[in-house]
Short mmCIF file of C-alpha atoms and ligand atoms in Angstrom, two decimals:
data_model
loop_
_atom_site.label_atom_id
_atom_site.label_comp_id
_atom_site.label_asym_id
_atom_site.label_seq_id
_atom_site.Cartn_x
_atom_site.Cartn_y
_atom_site.Cartn_z
CA MET S 1 98.00 107.10 63.86
CA ARG S 2 98.84 110.66 63.30
CA TYR S 3 98.61 112.08 60.14
CA ARG S 4 100.41 114.49 58.06
CA LYS S 5 99.72 117.11 55.41
CA LEU S 6 101.48 115.33 52.15
CA GLY S 7 103.20 118.83 50.88
CA ARG S 8 101.01 121.24 49.49
CA THR S 9 98.50 118.71 48.50
CA ASN S 10 95.36 118.61 50.43
CA PHE S 11 95.87 114.68 51.52
CA GLU S 12 96.08 113.73 55.10
CA VAL S 13 98.32 110.94 55.40
CA SER S 14 99.10 108.24 57.84
CA ASP S 15 102.81 109.15 58.84
CA ILE S 16 103.38 105.18 58.48
CA GLY S 17 102.23 104.29 55.44
CA TYR S 18 102.35 100.93 53.47
CA GLY S 19 105.30 99.81 51.50
CA ALA S 20 104.25 97.34 48.88
CA TRP S 21 106.98 96.45 46.89
CA GLY S 22 107.45 92.60 48.33
CA ILE S 23 103.98 92.18 48.08
CA GLY S 24 104.00 92.16 44.18
CA GLY S 25 106.63 88.70 44.57
CA LYS S 26 108.65 87.66 41.80
CA GLN S 27 111.95 89.84 43.38
CA TRP S 28 110.53 89.31 46.92
CA LEU S 29 109.73 85.50 47.31
CA GLY S 30 108.70 83.93 50.11
CA GLY S 31 105.29 85.95 50.60
CA GLN S 32 101.48 84.60 49.76
CA ASP S 33 99.08 86.44 48.42
CA ASP S 34 96.68 85.65 51.17
CA GLU S 35 98.95 87.09 54.03
CA SER S 36 99.74 90.10 52.31
CA LEU S 37 95.79 90.81 51.64
CA GLN S 38 95.79 90.02 55.05
CA ALA S 39 98.36 92.25 55.76
CA LEU S 40 97.37 95.58 53.95
CA ARG S 41 93.23 94.73 55.28
CA ARG S 42 95.04 94.49 58.63
CA ALA S 43 97.05 97.71 57.94
CA ILE S 44 93.98 99.75 56.92
CA ASP S 45 91.97 98.93 60.22
CA LEU S 46 95.35 100.25 61.76
CA GLY S 47 94.39 103.80 60.21
CA VAL S 48 97.19 103.23 57.36
CA ASN S 49 95.60 105.21 54.63
CA PHE S 50 98.72 105.56 52.50
CA ILE S 51 99.88 103.34 49.87
CA ASP S 52 103.09 102.92 47.63
CA THR S 53 103.17 100.63 44.47
CA ALA S 54 104.38 100.47 40.98
CA LEU S 55 103.18 99.00 38.03
CA ALA S 56 106.43 97.31 37.92
CA TYR S 57 106.27 95.33 41.30
CA GLY S 58 105.52 92.19 40.05
CA ASP S 59 104.17 93.51 36.70
CA GLY S 60 100.66 94.84 38.19
CA HIS S 61 100.16 92.14 40.72
CA SER S 62 101.08 94.48 43.84
CA GLU S 63 98.65 97.18 42.47
CA GLN S 64 96.02 94.69 41.48
CA LEU S 65 96.18 93.18 45.31
CA ILE S 66 96.04 96.94 46.47
CA GLY S 67 92.78 97.25 44.60
CA GLN S 68 90.85 94.49 45.70
CA VAL S 69 91.47 95.69 49.32
CA VAL S 70 91.06 99.91 48.63
CA ARG S 71 87.71 98.47 46.56
CA GLU S 72 86.32 96.72 49.42
CA THR S 73 86.97 98.89 52.03
CA GLY S 74 84.90 101.99 53.32
CA HIS S 75 87.97 104.49 54.42
CA LYS S 76 89.61 106.63 51.85
CA ILE S 77 92.83 105.25 50.78
CA TYR S 78 95.82 107.44 49.26
CA VAL S 79 97.42 105.29 46.68
CA ALA S 80 100.70 105.94 44.92
CA THR S 81 101.89 104.50 41.72
CA LYS S 82 104.53 104.93 39.31
CA VAL S 83 105.38 104.45 35.64
CA PRO S 84 108.20 102.11 35.12
CA PRO S 85 111.00 103.34 32.65
CA LYS S 86 110.23 102.42 29.00
CA ASN S 87 114.04 100.99 28.63
CA ARG S 88 113.62 98.99 32.03
CA ILE S 89 116.91 100.43 33.75
CA TRP S 90 116.92 101.55 37.35
CA PRO S 91 118.09 104.28 38.30
CA ALA S 92 118.01 106.48 35.81
CA VAL S 93 121.62 107.05 33.94
CA SER S 94 122.42 110.96 33.03
CA GLY S 95 122.66 111.51 29.60
CA THR S 96 119.84 109.03 28.81
CA PRO S 97 117.65 110.92 26.40
CA ILE S 98 114.08 111.33 27.61
CA ALA S 99 112.53 109.59 24.69
CA GLU S 100 114.12 105.96 25.47
CA VAL S 101 112.82 106.39 29.59
CA PHE S 102 109.32 108.37 29.12
CA PRO S 103 108.11 109.46 25.63
CA TYR S 104 104.34 110.97 25.94
CA ASP S 105 102.13 108.45 25.31
CA TYR S 106 104.18 105.88 26.87
CA ILE S 107 103.44 107.68 30.09
CA LEU S 108 99.72 107.51 29.54
CA SER S 109 99.40 103.89 28.78
CA CYS S 110 101.26 102.91 31.72
CA ALA S 111 98.67 105.30 34.04
CA GLU S 112 96.18 103.52 32.09
CA GLU S 113 97.51 100.45 32.96
CA SER S 114 97.72 100.78 36.34
CA LEU S 115 94.27 102.07 36.83
CA ARG S 116 93.02 98.92 35.30
CA ASN S 117 95.29 96.60 38.06
CA LEU S 118 94.18 98.90 40.44
CA GLY S 119 90.43 98.91 39.27
CA LEU S 120 90.19 102.55 40.61
CA GLU S 121 88.78 105.79 38.98
CA THR S 122 91.90 107.96 39.71
CA ILE S 123 95.72 107.56 40.82
CA ASP S 124 95.93 109.71 44.02
CA LEU S 125 100.26 110.31 43.39
CA LEU S 126 101.64 109.15 39.95
CA GLN S 127 105.27 109.22 40.30
CA LEU S 128 108.01 108.62 37.49
CA HIS S 129 109.71 105.77 39.11
CA VAL S 130 113.30 107.02 37.93
CA TRP S 131 114.50 110.57 37.37
CA THR S 132 117.37 112.78 36.43
CA ASP S 133 117.91 116.34 36.28
CA ASP S 134 119.13 116.05 32.66
CA TRP S 135 114.91 115.94 31.79
CA VAL S 136 114.19 118.65 34.11
CA ASP S 137 113.57 121.62 30.81
CA ARG S 138 111.79 118.20 28.88
CA ASP S 139 108.18 118.77 27.63
CA GLU S 140 107.24 115.25 27.55
CA TRP S 141 106.68 114.69 31.20
CA LYS S 142 105.33 117.97 31.66
CA ARG S 143 102.73 117.68 29.45
CA ALA S 144 101.68 113.55 30.16
CA LEU S 145 101.47 114.44 33.73
CA GLU S 146 99.62 117.59 33.38
CA ASP S 147 97.30 116.31 30.72
CA LEU S 148 96.79 112.95 33.37
CA ARG S 149 95.87 115.62 36.26
CA ARG S 150 93.33 117.57 34.16
CA SER S 151 91.67 114.21 32.82
CA GLY S 152 91.19 113.53 36.81
CA LYS S 153 93.07 110.07 36.14
CA VAL S 154 95.81 111.19 38.33
CA GLN S 155 95.56 113.59 41.36
CA THR S 156 99.37 114.99 42.16
CA VAL S 157 102.43 113.92 40.58
CA GLY S 158 105.91 113.25 41.93
CA VAL S 159 109.66 111.44 41.12
CA SER S 160 111.31 108.94 42.64
CA ALA S 161 114.94 110.07 43.51
CA SER S 162 117.69 107.81 42.37
CA ASP S 163 119.30 105.66 45.11
CA HIS S 164 121.69 107.14 47.37
CA ASP S 165 121.47 110.31 45.08
CA PRO S 166 118.86 113.21 46.61
CA ASP S 167 120.57 115.75 44.69
CA SER S 168 119.35 114.30 41.24
CA ALA S 169 115.92 115.77 42.50
CA LEU S 170 116.66 118.93 43.50
CA GLN S 171 116.14 120.71 40.25
CA VAL S 172 112.87 119.01 39.51
CA MET S 173 112.29 120.07 43.01
CA ALA S 174 112.56 123.57 42.29
CA THR S 175 110.46 123.76 39.05
CA GLY S 176 107.07 123.78 41.70
CA LEU S 177 105.73 121.11 38.94
CA ILE S 178 105.90 117.92 41.05
CA ASP S 179 103.65 117.55 44.78
CA ALA S 180 105.94 114.62 46.09
CA VAL S 181 109.38 113.19 45.75
CA GLN S 182 110.48 109.38 47.69
CA VAL S 183 113.96 109.21 48.50
CA ILE S 184 116.05 106.48 50.54
CA TYR S 185 116.13 107.28 54.06
CA ASN S 186 117.45 105.15 56.78
CA ILE S 187 120.16 105.64 60.22
CA PHE S 188 122.33 104.23 57.23
CA ASP S 189 121.61 107.10 54.33
CA GLN S 190 121.03 110.28 55.79
CA THR S 191 121.89 112.09 52.92
CA PRO S 192 118.36 113.80 52.21
CA GLU S 193 119.03 115.68 55.33
CA THR S 194 121.41 118.11 53.77
CA LYS S 195 119.60 119.62 50.94
CA MET S 196 116.23 117.80 49.80
CA PHE S 197 114.64 117.94 52.82
CA PRO S 198 115.38 121.94 53.52
CA LEU S 199 114.12 122.39 49.72
CA ALA S 200 110.94 120.44 50.37
CA LEU S 201 110.27 122.14 53.61
CA GLU S 202 110.70 125.68 52.03
CA ARG S 203 108.48 124.48 48.63
CA ASN S 204 106.10 122.35 50.79
CA ILE S 205 106.36 119.32 48.61
CA GLY S 206 105.64 116.03 50.41
CA ILE S 207 108.43 113.23 51.24
CA LEU S 208 108.04 109.67 50.74
CA ALA S 209 110.85 108.31 52.71
CA ARG S 210 111.72 104.66 51.38
CA VAL S 211 113.56 101.90 52.35
CA PRO S 212 113.42 102.82 56.22
CA LEU S 213 114.79 99.61 56.82
CA ASP S 214 117.83 99.19 54.62
CA GLU S 215 115.49 96.18 52.66
CA GLY S 216 116.00 94.37 55.87
CA ALA S 217 119.18 95.13 57.50
CA LEU S 218 117.72 96.81 60.01
CA SER S 219 115.27 94.34 61.07
CA GLY S 220 117.09 93.39 63.94
CA HIS S 221 117.30 90.02 62.97
CA PHE S 222 119.90 90.40 60.55
CA THR S 223 122.82 87.63 60.69
CA GLU S 224 125.92 86.76 58.94
CA ASP S 225 123.90 83.33 57.99
CA ILE S 226 120.81 84.95 56.99
CA ALA S 227 119.59 83.16 53.84
CA PHE S 228 117.00 84.44 50.82
CA PRO S 229 115.20 82.29 48.67
CA ALA S 230 117.08 81.53 45.63
CA GLY S 231 116.33 84.42 43.09
CA ASP S 232 115.05 87.06 45.76
CA PHE S 233 116.32 90.36 45.30
CA ARG S 234 117.77 90.45 48.57
CA GLU S 235 120.24 87.84 47.27
CA TRP S 236 121.94 90.11 45.17
CA TYR S 237 121.57 93.09 46.82
CA PHE S 238 123.40 91.25 50.14
CA ARG S 239 125.84 89.33 47.91
CA GLY S 240 129.29 88.89 48.68
CA ASP S 241 131.00 89.74 52.26
CA ARG S 242 128.17 92.39 52.81
CA LYS S 243 126.28 90.70 55.25
CA ARG S 244 129.39 90.53 57.17
CA GLN S 245 129.33 94.46 56.74
CA VAL S 246 125.69 94.89 57.75
CA VAL S 247 126.58 93.20 61.04
CA GLN S 248 129.63 95.25 61.94
CA HIS S 249 127.22 98.25 61.42
CA VAL S 250 124.40 96.85 62.86
CA ASP S 251 126.35 95.67 65.91
CA ALA S 252 127.83 99.09 66.48
CA LEU S 253 124.41 100.66 66.72
CA ARG S 254 123.07 98.28 69.50
CA ARG S 255 126.28 98.73 71.95
CA ASP S 256 125.42 102.82 71.18
CA LEU S 257 121.82 102.59 71.65
CA ASP S 258 119.94 101.29 74.74
CA GLY S 259 120.52 97.69 75.27
CA ASN S 260 117.06 96.72 74.82
CA ALA S 261 116.29 99.28 71.90
CA SER S 262 114.31 97.70 68.80
CA ILE S 263 116.68 98.12 66.05
CA PRO S 264 113.40 98.26 63.60
CA ASP S 265 111.44 100.48 66.13
CA VAL S 266 114.46 103.00 66.27
CA ALA S 267 114.67 103.06 62.61
CA LEU S 268 111.28 104.05 61.80
CA ARG S 269 111.11 106.39 64.37
CA PHE S 270 114.47 107.88 62.97
CA CYS S 271 112.06 108.80 59.83
CA LEU S 272 109.52 109.54 62.04
CA SER S 273 112.10 112.43 63.63
CA HIS S 274 111.85 114.70 60.55
CA PRO S 275 109.64 117.31 60.14
CA ALA S 276 110.15 117.08 56.12
CA VAL S 277 108.82 113.48 56.07
CA SER S 278 105.28 112.86 55.14
CA THR S 279 104.91 109.17 55.72
CA VAL S 280 107.68 106.35 55.76
CA ILE S 281 106.63 103.49 53.96
CA PRO S 282 108.38 99.84 55.37
CA GLY S 283 107.93 97.20 53.11
CA MET S 284 105.58 94.95 55.12
CA ARG S 285 103.68 91.29 54.13
CA THR S 286 102.84 90.54 57.30
CA ARG S 287 99.91 91.34 59.92
CA ARG S 288 102.65 90.85 62.72
CA HIS S 289 104.91 93.60 61.12
CA VAL S 290 102.30 95.91 60.26
CA GLU S 291 101.15 95.59 63.67
CA SER S 292 104.58 96.62 65.27
CA ASN S 293 105.03 99.29 62.85
CA THR S 294 102.03 100.97 62.88
CA ALA S 295 102.16 101.03 66.96
CA LEU S 296 105.14 103.33 66.37
CA SER S 297 103.37 106.42 64.90
CA ASP S 298 101.90 107.32 68.26
CA VAL S 299 105.44 107.00 70.20
CA GLY S 300 106.52 109.01 67.52
CA ALA S 301 109.59 111.01 67.16
CA LEU S 302 113.35 109.99 68.70
CA ALA S 303 114.43 112.38 71.33
CA GLN S 304 117.54 114.23 70.58
CA GLU S 305 120.16 112.67 72.53
CA THR S 306 119.15 109.65 70.41
CA LEU S 307 119.19 111.34 66.88
CA SER S 308 122.77 112.79 67.94
CA VAL S 309 123.76 109.46 68.37
CA LEU S 310 122.07 107.92 65.37
CA LYS S 311 124.51 110.82 63.37
CA ARG S 312 127.24 108.54 63.62
CA HIS S 313 126.06 105.90 62.17
CA ALA S 314 125.53 107.10 58.92
CA TRP S 315 127.16 104.62 56.52
CA ASP S 316 128.02 105.58 52.61
CA ARG S 317 127.77 102.88 50.38
CA ASN S 318 125.43 101.89 47.41
CA PHE S 319 124.54 98.21 47.26
CA TYR S 320 122.02 98.69 44.33
CA SER S 321 124.86 98.92 41.87
N1 NAP V 1 112.82 103.06 43.54
C1 NAP V 1 111.83 103.18 44.32
O1 NAP V 1 110.91 104.19 43.99
C2 NAP V 1 111.82 102.27 44.87
C3 NAP V 1 112.77 101.36 45.53
C4 NAP V 1 112.62 100.50 46.74
C5 NAP V 1 111.15 100.28 47.26
N2 NAP V 1 110.53 101.36 47.10
C6 NAP V 1 109.25 101.40 48.03
O2 NAP V 1 109.97 101.54 49.55
C7 NAP V 1 108.99 100.52 50.17
C8 NAP V 1 109.70 100.16 51.26
O3 NAP V 1 110.98 99.76 50.84
P1 NAP V 1 111.49 97.64 50.86
O4 NAP V 1 110.28 97.15 50.77
O5 NAP V 1 112.17 97.54 49.91
O6 NAP V 1 112.58 97.98 52.08
P2 NAP V 1 112.72 98.29 53.85
O7 NAP V 1 111.30 98.65 53.97
O8 NAP V 1 113.85 98.70 53.95
O9 NAP V 1 112.48 96.82 54.09
C9 NAP V 1 111.46 95.87 54.07
C10 NAP V 1 111.77 94.43 54.89
O10 NAP V 1 111.45 94.73 56.32
C11 NAP V 1 111.07 93.79 56.83
N3 NAP V 1 110.33 94.74 57.96
C12 NAP V 1 109.39 95.23 57.77
N4 NAP V 1 108.83 95.65 59.43
C13 NAP V 1 109.56 94.75 60.10
C14 NAP V 1 109.33 94.77 61.38
N5 NAP V 1 108.95 95.69 62.72
N6 NAP V 1 110.94 94.28 62.10
C15 NAP V 1 111.33 93.39 61.29
N7 NAP V 1 111.49 93.38 59.80
C16 NAP V 1 110.40 93.98 59.01
C17 NAP V 1 110.18 93.42 55.84
O11 NAP V 1 109.50 92.20 56.17
P3 NAP V 1 108.32 91.30 55.15
O12 NAP V 1 108.42 91.82 54.15
O13 NAP V 1 108.46 89.73 55.58
O14 NAP V 1 107.25 91.95 56.15
C18 NAP V 1 110.75 93.58 54.55
O15 NAP V 1 111.79 92.10 54.51
C19 NAP V 1 108.89 100.08 49.04
O16 NAP V 1 108.02 98.10 49.60
C20 NAP V 1 108.47 100.42 48.12
O17 NAP V 1 107.08 100.76 48.06
C21 NAP V 1 110.84 102.17 45.84
#
């Protein structure tokens, strides 16, 4: 496993991190806690030391599973979690008063709840789960995050940028008040390369590359007939004729790549290839996925010719809306 510095922090994080939305259940169905715990433990055995979760993932269930595993291991594991929007609206809607989303007391009480779920003394990275630069000059979030940091309950802070809209977090990055940003970055959405990544490098802000497999579209086994459990988030995300669109785009990608290329391997190595990325956080619920994904860290970046091919496969769309 290789490690990268998380921006200006002193955290040396595994470049393959652990995305822990799926293990929360509720929105990702079909998983089993036993299997998730085994996957988490295997990831730590293989050198993963960065886990991204959120209070909202299974209403604290993801945090509880992570806390159990982190408390039992002798290794330092960096845990990143998130404060959900008080109005429960994802992503942030421009023009919404911050009082409806992140009032001061609410941020503090969510951090306390996450600490109880995790059973830990401190949160290594606390992120606001939604963000709009409308709030950049507001005082509430700054005071809350600063007070949490000063009390030692939180070590570093960040925000999660809106789906397919990395530019919505450029102003907060420029304030120098945050340590990390998480953003959708994958073969289909390469937009963070234009403005966000250069700014992150200039300001030394950590980048968490989220949704690297486009919620499974880049898993390598996506078909037009793929079925998800009733009520699973992916049933909604891939609704209508979206499965057909995905298959067309992935087929085009396969044709352009070496015939034997593994799509998830190329997708994760694509993220590892950008120097602004501190860690890529694929969602994983099984040991099998943990083992194949962590093995890519040592393989590392893609060749420049392959990256040039992948440039042609950027796909401008938003399945979250
Ligand atoms: N707003 C936000 O802040 C936000 C939003 C979305 C995600 N996130 C974060 O980003 C993380 C990653 O995103 P995600 O989990 O939504 O989606 P993702 O990482 O793009 O895709 C996850 C899917 O890929 C599958 N997978 C993983 N490794 C694989 C492999 N080697 N081969 C084939 N399939 C593989 C997983 O299967 P299994 O689950 O069966 O292992 C799961 O179905 C989340 O877990 C969360 O931490 C944050």
